[in-house]
Amino acid sequence: MVIDYFKKEKKPLKGLLAVEWVVMIYLVVTLAATLIWYDTMTNPHALISGRMEVLFTTLLLWGVYRMYPSKAMRFIRIGVQMALLSWWYPDTYELNRQLPNLDHIFAGWEQSVFGCQPALLFSQHITSPVFSELMDLGYASYYPLIAIVSLYYLFRRNNEFERCVFIIMASFFTYYVIFDLVPVVGPTFYYKAVGVEEIARGTFPALNDYFCYNQECLPSPGYADGLFYHLVETAKEAGERPTAAFPSSHVGVTTVLMWLAWHTKNHRLVYIMLPFFILMFFATVYIQAHYAIDAFAGLVSGTLFYFFYYYLSKYIEV
């Protein structure tokens, strides 16, 4: 019953939740990086003050929970941290642009592996509005899939809910650490900077600090009048930055979600999510957000993160 979520817990957790520890560790690590790069960053004050606000919010919610510990308050604490995921994302750009851009290396690897640039050719060879909308639907399903899995665990497997969100959040922040240290912007930014004609000729120049001062990207390919096309474009305009291409966290986190769905042994849930998972994989390349090797790296890393954090969750209080 709903009222049970508001009953006072007999054995409340004294410290932070596992999810909050994940956030605090990332906060401290990136705060240290901000202080190290302070003199070369454009607006380090915003990064520092933002982290202080997150710290204050986390401690405030912990304090409220300690005054009246309940399941409902635990869920609020978790929900706030999950809601901040999109807030953390643009910060990866502020941090990784302190390092030289690596897209010329990844585009070169792409050419060596596939003999072409799949992100350049995919949308050119399949121009159907229906197919385009399916790709954009797959890409736009990212956050809804996170919500579906999290809510399923909350209401159907409540005893594993905190483990579920710990695995999701730990995976997210591991990707953020990689993005902070591996500055790859992806085809939509790199192709725009170099020129599509040069890319098609197999020219992949090093751009070094170009993306420190330039954020222009190619328009998304496909059916420009489609509903899901506009959803993807709106999301890009709201928070996209030249960052976070390798590996694809969209594919990686969705892979984690598929493993979490599989763990429930609810085949209906798996079958509902599977088409969106497949669309997501191809959509990341189709809309030129990622190189194909980014998508495959997302599959591998997502699987590794799921099993590592699931194993780790057995030894920490979640």
Short mmCIF file of C-alpha atoms in Angstrom, two decimals:
data_model
loop_
_atom_site.label_atom_id
_atom_site.label_comp_id
_atom_site.label_asym_id
_atom_site.label_seq_id
_atom_site.Cartn_x
_atom_site.Cartn_y
_atom_site.Cartn_z
CA MET A 1 0.00 0.00 0.00
CA VAL A 2 1.08 3.59 -0.67
CA ILE A 3 0.86 4.50 3.00
CA ASP A 4 3.59 1.95 3.75
CA TYR A 5 6.11 4.10 1.86
CA PHE A 6 5.56 6.90 4.41
CA LYS A 7 5.90 4.77 7.53
CA LYS A 8 8.93 5.45 9.68
CA GLU A 9 11.69 2.91 9.04
CA LYS A 10 12.78 0.80 11.99
CA LYS A 11 16.39 0.53 10.78
CA PRO A 12 17.15 3.72 8.83
CA LEU A 13 20.36 4.09 6.88
CA LYS A 14 22.71 6.41 8.76
CA GLY A 15 24.96 7.44 5.90
CA LEU A 16 24.51 8.27 2.23
CA LEU A 17 22.80 5.97 -0.23
CA ALA A 18 24.98 4.07 -2.68
CA VAL A 19 23.66 6.28 -5.49
CA GLU A 20 24.64 9.40 -3.55
CA TRP A 21 28.13 8.03 -2.95
CA VAL A 22 28.53 7.57 -6.71
CA VAL A 23 27.60 11.22 -7.26
CA MET A 24 29.86 12.44 -4.45
CA ILE A 25 32.87 10.53 -5.77
CA TYR A 26 32.36 11.98 -9.24
CA LEU A 27 31.82 15.43 -7.72
CA VAL A 28 35.10 15.31 -5.79
CA VAL A 29 37.12 13.93 -8.72
CA THR A 30 35.86 16.53 -11.19
CA LEU A 31 36.17 19.31 -8.62
CA ALA A 32 39.84 18.38 -8.27
CA ALA A 33 40.22 18.45 -12.07
CA THR A 34 38.53 21.85 -12.18
CA LEU A 35 40.96 23.24 -9.60
CA ILE A 36 43.94 21.81 -11.52
CA TRP A 37 42.75 23.36 -14.81
CA TYR A 38 41.31 26.46 -13.14
CA ASP A 39 43.49 29.00 -14.98
CA THR A 40 42.77 27.56 -18.44
CA MET A 41 39.02 27.01 -18.08
CA THR A 42 36.46 29.45 -19.46
CA ASN A 43 34.15 29.53 -16.45
CA PRO A 44 35.44 27.36 -13.59
CA HIS A 45 33.33 29.31 -11.09
CA ALA A 46 30.15 27.82 -12.58
CA LEU A 47 31.48 24.27 -12.25
CA ILE A 48 32.56 24.84 -8.66
CA SER A 49 29.34 26.58 -7.57
CA GLY A 50 27.22 23.93 -9.30
CA ARG A 51 29.00 21.18 -7.41
CA MET A 52 28.50 23.01 -4.14
CA GLU A 53 24.78 23.25 -4.89
CA VAL A 54 24.60 19.50 -5.57
CA LEU A 55 26.50 18.82 -2.34
CA PHE A 56 24.19 21.09 -0.35
CA THR A 57 21.06 19.50 -1.89
CA THR A 58 22.34 16.00 -1.15
CA LEU A 59 23.12 16.83 2.47
CA LEU A 60 19.81 18.64 2.90
CA LEU A 61 17.83 15.63 1.68
CA TRP A 62 19.94 13.35 3.89
CA GLY A 63 19.11 15.59 6.85
CA VAL A 64 15.38 15.49 6.12
CA TYR A 65 15.56 11.70 5.83
CA ARG A 66 17.36 11.45 9.18
CA MET A 67 14.59 13.47 10.85
CA TYR A 68 11.90 11.19 9.46
CA PRO A 69 13.32 8.14 7.69
CA SER A 70 10.92 6.48 5.26
CA LYS A 71 10.95 4.68 1.93
CA ALA A 72 9.32 7.68 0.30
CA MET A 73 12.19 9.92 1.39
CA ARG A 74 14.72 7.40 0.08
CA PHE A 75 12.99 7.48 -3.31
CA ILE A 76 13.01 11.27 -3.33
CA ARG A 77 16.74 11.27 -2.63
CA ILE A 78 17.32 8.82 -5.49
CA GLY A 79 14.95 10.65 -7.83
CA VAL A 80 16.74 13.97 -7.35
CA GLN A 81 20.11 12.44 -8.22
CA MET A 82 18.69 10.74 -11.33
CA ALA A 83 17.02 13.98 -12.41
CA LEU A 84 20.43 15.69 -12.30
CA LEU A 85 22.00 13.30 -14.83
CA SER A 86 21.32 15.64 -17.74
CA TRP A 87 22.75 18.52 -15.71
CA TRP A 88 26.08 16.72 -15.35
CA TYR A 89 26.39 15.92 -19.04
CA PRO A 90 27.45 19.38 -20.42
CA ASP A 91 30.20 19.53 -17.79
CA THR A 92 32.10 16.83 -19.67
CA TYR A 93 32.67 19.37 -22.43
CA GLU A 94 34.08 21.92 -20.01
CA LEU A 95 36.55 19.36 -18.71
CA ASN A 96 37.59 17.40 -21.78
CA ARG A 97 38.30 20.44 -23.94
CA GLN A 98 41.35 20.98 -21.77
CA LEU A 99 42.82 18.07 -23.75
CA PRO A 100 43.57 17.78 -27.52
CA ASN A 101 40.72 16.47 -29.65
CA LEU A 102 41.04 12.83 -30.77
CA ASP A 103 38.45 12.55 -33.54
CA HIS A 104 41.04 12.23 -36.28
CA ILE A 105 42.23 9.02 -34.61
CA PHE A 106 38.73 7.57 -34.22
CA ALA A 107 37.65 8.53 -37.74
CA GLY A 108 40.84 6.86 -38.99
CA TRP A 109 40.05 3.70 -37.05
CA GLU A 110 36.52 3.79 -38.46
CA GLN A 111 37.92 3.94 -41.99
CA SER A 112 40.34 1.09 -41.30
CA VAL A 113 37.65 -1.17 -39.81
CA PHE A 114 34.77 -0.51 -42.22
CA GLY A 115 36.54 0.87 -45.28
CA CYS A 116 34.24 3.90 -45.14
CA GLN A 117 32.49 6.26 -42.74
CA PRO A 118 29.16 4.56 -41.85
CA ALA A 119 27.86 7.73 -40.17
CA LEU A 120 28.35 9.58 -43.47
CA LEU A 121 26.84 6.95 -45.76
CA PHE A 122 24.06 5.38 -43.66
CA SER A 123 21.51 8.17 -43.98
CA GLN A 124 22.48 8.86 -47.60
CA HIS A 125 21.63 5.32 -48.70
CA ILE A 126 18.39 4.95 -46.71
CA THR A 127 16.30 8.08 -47.14
CA SER A 128 12.79 6.76 -46.42
CA PRO A 129 10.82 9.07 -44.06
CA VAL A 130 9.47 5.99 -42.25
CA PHE A 131 12.96 4.63 -41.63
CA SER A 132 14.19 8.08 -40.56
CA GLU A 133 11.38 8.43 -38.04
CA LEU A 134 12.09 4.96 -36.66
CA MET A 135 15.72 5.94 -36.12
CA ASP A 136 14.73 9.14 -34.35
CA LEU A 137 12.15 7.24 -32.31
CA GLY A 138 14.87 4.87 -31.17
CA TYR A 139 17.17 7.71 -30.16
CA ALA A 140 14.37 9.60 -28.39
CA SER A 141 13.45 6.50 -26.36
CA TYR A 142 16.59 6.81 -24.21
CA TYR A 143 15.18 8.47 -21.09
CA PRO A 144 11.77 6.74 -21.33
CA LEU A 145 13.57 3.38 -21.24
CA ILE A 146 15.48 4.45 -18.12
CA ALA A 147 12.17 5.46 -16.51
CA ILE A 148 10.45 2.20 -17.51
CA VAL A 149 13.14 -0.03 -15.99
CA SER A 150 13.49 2.08 -12.85
CA LEU A 151 9.73 2.22 -12.24
CA TYR A 152 9.36 -1.50 -12.90
CA TYR A 153 11.89 -2.22 -10.18
CA LEU A 154 10.28 0.35 -7.88
CA PHE A 155 6.80 -1.17 -8.08
CA ARG A 156 7.42 -4.82 -8.97
CA ARG A 157 10.84 -5.64 -7.48
CA ASN A 158 11.07 -3.08 -4.71
CA ASN A 159 13.69 -5.05 -2.77
CA GLU A 160 16.08 -4.60 -5.74
CA PHE A 161 15.14 -1.03 -6.68
CA GLU A 162 18.15 0.62 -5.05
CA ARG A 163 20.49 -1.94 -6.63
CA CYS A 164 18.93 -1.20 -10.01
CA VAL A 165 19.42 2.56 -9.78
CA PHE A 166 22.92 2.11 -8.35
CA ILE A 167 23.92 0.10 -11.43
CA ILE A 168 22.35 2.67 -13.78
CA MET A 169 23.90 5.67 -12.02
CA ALA A 170 27.33 4.08 -11.57
CA SER A 171 27.36 3.23 -15.28
CA PHE A 172 26.37 6.79 -16.21
CA PHE A 173 29.12 8.37 -14.13
CA THR A 174 31.71 5.90 -15.37
CA TYR A 175 30.86 7.03 -18.88
CA TYR A 176 31.17 10.64 -17.75
CA VAL A 177 34.67 9.95 -16.42
CA ILE A 178 35.64 8.46 -19.79
CA PHE A 179 34.17 11.47 -21.60
CA ASP A 180 36.15 13.80 -19.35
CA LEU A 181 39.40 12.08 -20.30
CA VAL A 182 38.76 11.04 -23.93
CA PRO A 183 37.77 14.12 -25.97
CA VAL A 184 35.93 12.69 -28.98
CA VAL A 185 33.11 14.84 -30.35
CA GLY A 186 31.59 12.49 -32.92
CA PRO A 187 30.78 12.77 -36.64
CA THR A 188 28.18 15.55 -36.46
CA PHE A 189 30.77 17.96 -35.06
CA TYR A 190 33.94 16.58 -36.66
CA TYR A 191 32.49 16.25 -40.17
CA LYS A 192 31.14 19.80 -39.93
CA ALA A 193 34.54 21.14 -38.90
CA VAL A 194 36.54 19.28 -41.56
CA GLY A 195 33.95 19.38 -44.34
CA VAL A 196 31.91 16.46 -45.60
CA GLU A 197 33.75 16.46 -48.94
CA GLU A 198 37.11 16.07 -47.23
CA ILE A 199 35.80 13.31 -44.98
CA ALA A 200 34.43 11.46 -48.03
CA ARG A 201 37.92 11.64 -49.56
CA GLY A 202 39.38 10.03 -46.42
CA THR A 203 40.96 13.18 -44.99
CA PHE A 204 41.00 13.19 -41.19
CA PRO A 205 43.07 16.13 -39.89
CA ALA A 206 43.85 16.69 -36.22
CA LEU A 207 41.90 19.70 -34.92
CA ASN A 208 43.58 20.00 -31.52
CA ASP A 209 41.73 22.78 -29.62
CA TYR A 210 39.28 23.72 -32.41
CA PHE A 211 36.24 22.58 -30.39
CA CYS A 212 37.23 24.76 -27.47
CA TYR A 213 35.91 27.66 -29.50
CA ASN A 214 33.52 26.11 -32.03
CA GLN A 215 30.34 24.11 -31.39
CA GLU A 216 28.72 23.97 -34.84
CA CYS A 217 27.38 20.60 -35.95
CA LEU A 218 25.69 19.13 -38.99
CA PRO A 219 21.89 19.14 -39.10
CA SER A 220 20.46 15.71 -38.35
CA PRO A 221 19.84 13.71 -41.52
CA GLY A 222 16.48 12.21 -42.40
CA TYR A 223 12.87 13.35 -42.63
CA ALA A 224 12.98 16.93 -41.35
CA ASP A 225 9.18 17.19 -40.90
CA GLY A 226 8.90 14.16 -38.65
CA LEU A 227 7.68 14.32 -35.05
CA PHE A 228 10.58 12.32 -33.64
CA TYR A 229 13.06 14.20 -35.82
CA HIS A 230 11.96 17.40 -34.11
CA LEU A 231 12.21 15.77 -30.68
CA VAL A 232 15.82 14.79 -31.37
CA GLU A 233 16.67 18.22 -32.78
CA THR A 234 15.08 19.94 -29.77
CA ALA A 235 17.14 17.79 -27.41
CA LYS A 236 20.30 18.63 -29.37
CA GLU A 237 19.59 22.35 -29.20
CA ALA A 238 18.89 22.17 -25.47
CA GLY A 239 22.01 20.40 -24.28
CA GLU A 240 24.23 18.97 -27.00
CA ARG A 241 27.93 19.80 -26.86
CA PRO A 242 30.99 18.61 -28.80
CA THR A 243 31.71 15.86 -26.30
CA ALA A 244 30.86 12.33 -25.17
CA ALA A 245 31.15 10.37 -28.41
CA PHE A 246 33.27 7.39 -27.32
CA PRO A 247 31.89 5.05 -26.26
CA SER A 248 28.22 5.68 -26.97
CA SER A 249 26.57 6.06 -23.57
CA HIS A 250 23.17 5.87 -25.29
CA VAL A 251 24.01 2.35 -26.45
CA GLY A 252 25.93 1.53 -23.27
CA VAL A 253 23.26 2.59 -20.77
CA THR A 254 20.53 0.97 -22.89
CA THR A 255 22.59 -2.23 -22.82
CA VAL A 256 22.68 -1.98 -19.02
CA LEU A 257 18.90 -1.52 -19.05
CA MET A 258 18.44 -4.61 -21.19
CA TRP A 259 20.49 -6.67 -18.74
CA LEU A 260 18.43 -5.28 -15.86
CA ALA A 261 15.24 -6.20 -17.71
CA TRP A 262 16.61 -9.69 -18.39
CA HIS A 263 17.42 -10.05 -14.67
CA THR A 264 13.73 -9.60 -13.82
CA LYS A 265 12.88 -12.74 -15.86
CA ASN A 266 9.90 -10.80 -17.20
CA HIS A 267 10.02 -11.75 -20.87
CA ARG A 268 7.28 -9.29 -21.76
CA LEU A 269 9.39 -6.40 -20.46
CA VAL A 270 12.39 -7.63 -22.46
CA TYR A 271 10.37 -8.02 -25.65
CA ILE A 272 8.86 -4.54 -25.26
CA MET A 273 12.31 -2.96 -24.83
CA LEU A 274 14.18 -5.00 -27.43
CA PRO A 275 12.96 -3.14 -30.57
CA PHE A 276 13.91 0.21 -29.02
CA PHE A 277 17.30 -1.19 -28.03
CA ILE A 278 17.97 -2.26 -31.62
CA LEU A 279 16.76 1.06 -32.99
CA MET A 280 18.95 2.89 -30.48
CA PHE A 281 22.06 1.05 -31.64
CA PHE A 282 21.58 1.99 -35.28
CA ALA A 283 20.15 5.45 -34.57
CA THR A 284 23.32 6.69 -32.88
CA VAL A 285 25.19 6.20 -36.17
CA TYR A 286 22.30 7.20 -38.46
CA ILE A 287 21.86 10.65 -36.88
CA GLN A 288 25.68 11.07 -36.91
CA ALA A 289 25.99 11.38 -33.14
CA HIS A 290 28.52 8.53 -33.05
CA TYR A 291 30.98 6.57 -35.12
CA ALA A 292 30.04 2.91 -35.60
CA ILE A 293 32.94 1.88 -33.35
CA ASP A 294 31.38 4.04 -30.62
CA ALA A 295 28.16 2.03 -30.84
CA PHE A 296 29.98 -1.32 -30.64
CA ALA A 297 32.07 0.00 -27.74
CA GLY A 298 28.80 0.91 -26.04
CA LEU A 299 27.58 -2.68 -26.31
CA VAL A 300 30.78 -4.08 -24.80
CA SER A 301 31.22 -1.46 -22.08
CA GLY A 302 27.54 -1.55 -21.10
CA THR A 303 27.75 -5.31 -20.57
CA LEU A 304 30.97 -5.00 -18.57
CA PHE A 305 29.55 -2.21 -16.42
CA TYR A 306 26.36 -4.14 -15.67
CA PHE A 307 28.15 -7.24 -14.42
CA PHE A 308 30.84 -5.29 -12.56
CA TYR A 309 28.39 -3.05 -10.69
CA TYR A 310 25.95 -5.89 -10.08
CA TYR A 311 28.79 -7.84 -8.48
CA LEU A 312 29.92 -4.77 -6.52
CA SER A 313 26.39 -4.14 -5.27
CA LYS A 314 26.51 -7.42 -3.34
CA TYR A 315 29.24 -5.98 -1.11
CA ILE A 316 27.86 -2.53 -0.44
CA GLU A 317 24.64 -1.45 1.25
CA VAL A 318 22.05 -0.83 -1.48
#
